[in-house]
Short mmCIF file of C-alpha atoms in Angstrom, two decimals:
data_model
loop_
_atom_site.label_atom_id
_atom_site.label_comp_id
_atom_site.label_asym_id
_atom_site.label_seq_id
_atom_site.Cartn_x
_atom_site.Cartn_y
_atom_site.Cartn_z
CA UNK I 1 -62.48 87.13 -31.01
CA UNK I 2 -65.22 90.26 -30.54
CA UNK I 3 -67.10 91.31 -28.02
CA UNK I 4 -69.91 93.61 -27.48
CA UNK I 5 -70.76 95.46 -24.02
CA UNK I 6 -74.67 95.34 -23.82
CA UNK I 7 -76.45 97.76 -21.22
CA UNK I 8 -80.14 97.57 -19.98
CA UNK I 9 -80.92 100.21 -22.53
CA UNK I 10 -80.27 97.60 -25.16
CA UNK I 11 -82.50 95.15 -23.91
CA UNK I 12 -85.78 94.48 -26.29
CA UNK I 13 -88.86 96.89 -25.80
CA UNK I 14 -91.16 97.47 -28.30
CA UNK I 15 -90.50 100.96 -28.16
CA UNK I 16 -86.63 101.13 -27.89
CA UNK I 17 -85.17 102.85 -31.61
CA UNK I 18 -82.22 101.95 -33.45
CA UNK I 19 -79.08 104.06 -32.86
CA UNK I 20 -79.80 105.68 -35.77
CA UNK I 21 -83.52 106.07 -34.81
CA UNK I 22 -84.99 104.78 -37.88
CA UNK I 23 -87.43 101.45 -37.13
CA UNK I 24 -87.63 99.71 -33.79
CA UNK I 25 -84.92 97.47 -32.75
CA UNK I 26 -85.10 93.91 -33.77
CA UNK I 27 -83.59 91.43 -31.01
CA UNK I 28 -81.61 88.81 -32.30
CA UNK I 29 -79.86 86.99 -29.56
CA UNK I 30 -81.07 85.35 -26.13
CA UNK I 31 -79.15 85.31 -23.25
CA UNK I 32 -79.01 81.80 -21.46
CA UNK I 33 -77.81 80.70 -18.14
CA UNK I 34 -76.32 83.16 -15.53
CA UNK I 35 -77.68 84.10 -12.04
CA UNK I 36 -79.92 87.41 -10.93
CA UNK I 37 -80.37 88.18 -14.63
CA UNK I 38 -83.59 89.95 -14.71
CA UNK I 39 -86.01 88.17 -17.74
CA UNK I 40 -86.23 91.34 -19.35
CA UNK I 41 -82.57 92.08 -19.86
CA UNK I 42 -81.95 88.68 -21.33
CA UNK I 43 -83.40 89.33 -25.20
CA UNK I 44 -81.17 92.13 -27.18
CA UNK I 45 -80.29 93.34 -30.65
CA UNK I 46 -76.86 92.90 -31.25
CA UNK I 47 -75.50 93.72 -35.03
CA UNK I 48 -73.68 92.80 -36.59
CA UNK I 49 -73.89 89.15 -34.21
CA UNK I 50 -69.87 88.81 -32.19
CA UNK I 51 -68.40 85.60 -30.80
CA UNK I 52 -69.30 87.25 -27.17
CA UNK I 53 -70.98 89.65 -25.44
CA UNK I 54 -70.69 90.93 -21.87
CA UNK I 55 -74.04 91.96 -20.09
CA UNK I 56 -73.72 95.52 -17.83
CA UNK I 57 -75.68 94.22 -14.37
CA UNK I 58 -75.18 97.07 -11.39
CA UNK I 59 -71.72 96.80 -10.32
CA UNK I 60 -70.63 93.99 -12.99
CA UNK I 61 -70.34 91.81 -16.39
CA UNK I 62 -71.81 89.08 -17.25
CA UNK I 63 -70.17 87.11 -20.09
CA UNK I 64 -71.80 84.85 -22.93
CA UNK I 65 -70.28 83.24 -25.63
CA UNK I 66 -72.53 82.50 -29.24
CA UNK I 67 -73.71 79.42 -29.42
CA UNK I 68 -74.89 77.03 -31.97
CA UNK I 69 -78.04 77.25 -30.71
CA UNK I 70 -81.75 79.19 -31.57
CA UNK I 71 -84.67 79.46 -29.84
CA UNK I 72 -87.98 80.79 -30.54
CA UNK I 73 -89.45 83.54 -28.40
CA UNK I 74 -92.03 85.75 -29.60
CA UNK I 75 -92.20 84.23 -33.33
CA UNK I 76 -88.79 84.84 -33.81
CA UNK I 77 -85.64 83.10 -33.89
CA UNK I 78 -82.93 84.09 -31.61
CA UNK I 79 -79.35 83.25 -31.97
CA UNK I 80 -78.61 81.81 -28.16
CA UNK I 81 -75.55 82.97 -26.18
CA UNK I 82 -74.36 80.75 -22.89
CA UNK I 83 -72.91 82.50 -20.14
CA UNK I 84 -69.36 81.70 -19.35
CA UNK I 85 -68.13 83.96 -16.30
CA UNK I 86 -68.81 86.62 -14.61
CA UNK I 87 -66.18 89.99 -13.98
CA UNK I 88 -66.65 93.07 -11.48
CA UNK I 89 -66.36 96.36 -11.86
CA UNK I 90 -63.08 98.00 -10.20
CA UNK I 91 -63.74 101.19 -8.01
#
């Protein structure tokens, strides 16, 4: 199984550039479910797509696994990924 570690840098702007700073990033996936996710942080490009992804927020993760599921948001279609559990950060 993959994962991905997604920070708030990652999260869908208009102006936020592809790693290799070419076009504008193009979210793909929607983050569902969870608690004290800001709205913002929950629409990402992730490529290529994983089975899971795990959501930097302060001092933790959140986790989501892929789901079967798309939903439309802005005129586009967005693979959705269900949170599953949540993991801290050691000091």
């Amino acid at each position: 199984m993959t994962s991905t570690i997604l920070t708030t840098a990652q999260a869908h702007s208009n102006n936020i550039l592809r790693s290799d700073g070419d076009r504008a990033a193009e979210p793909n996936i929607f983050l569902a479910g969870g608690k004290d996710i800001p709205e913002d942080q929950r629409i990402h490009e992730v490529e290529p797509l994983t089975d899971r992804v795990k959501l930097n927020v302060e001092n933790r993760y959140e986790h989501f696994e892929a789901t079967s599921e798309v939903r439309e948001v802005d005129g586009r279609s967005l693979r959705v990924y269900g949170w599953i559990y949540r993991t801290y950060v050691a000091e």
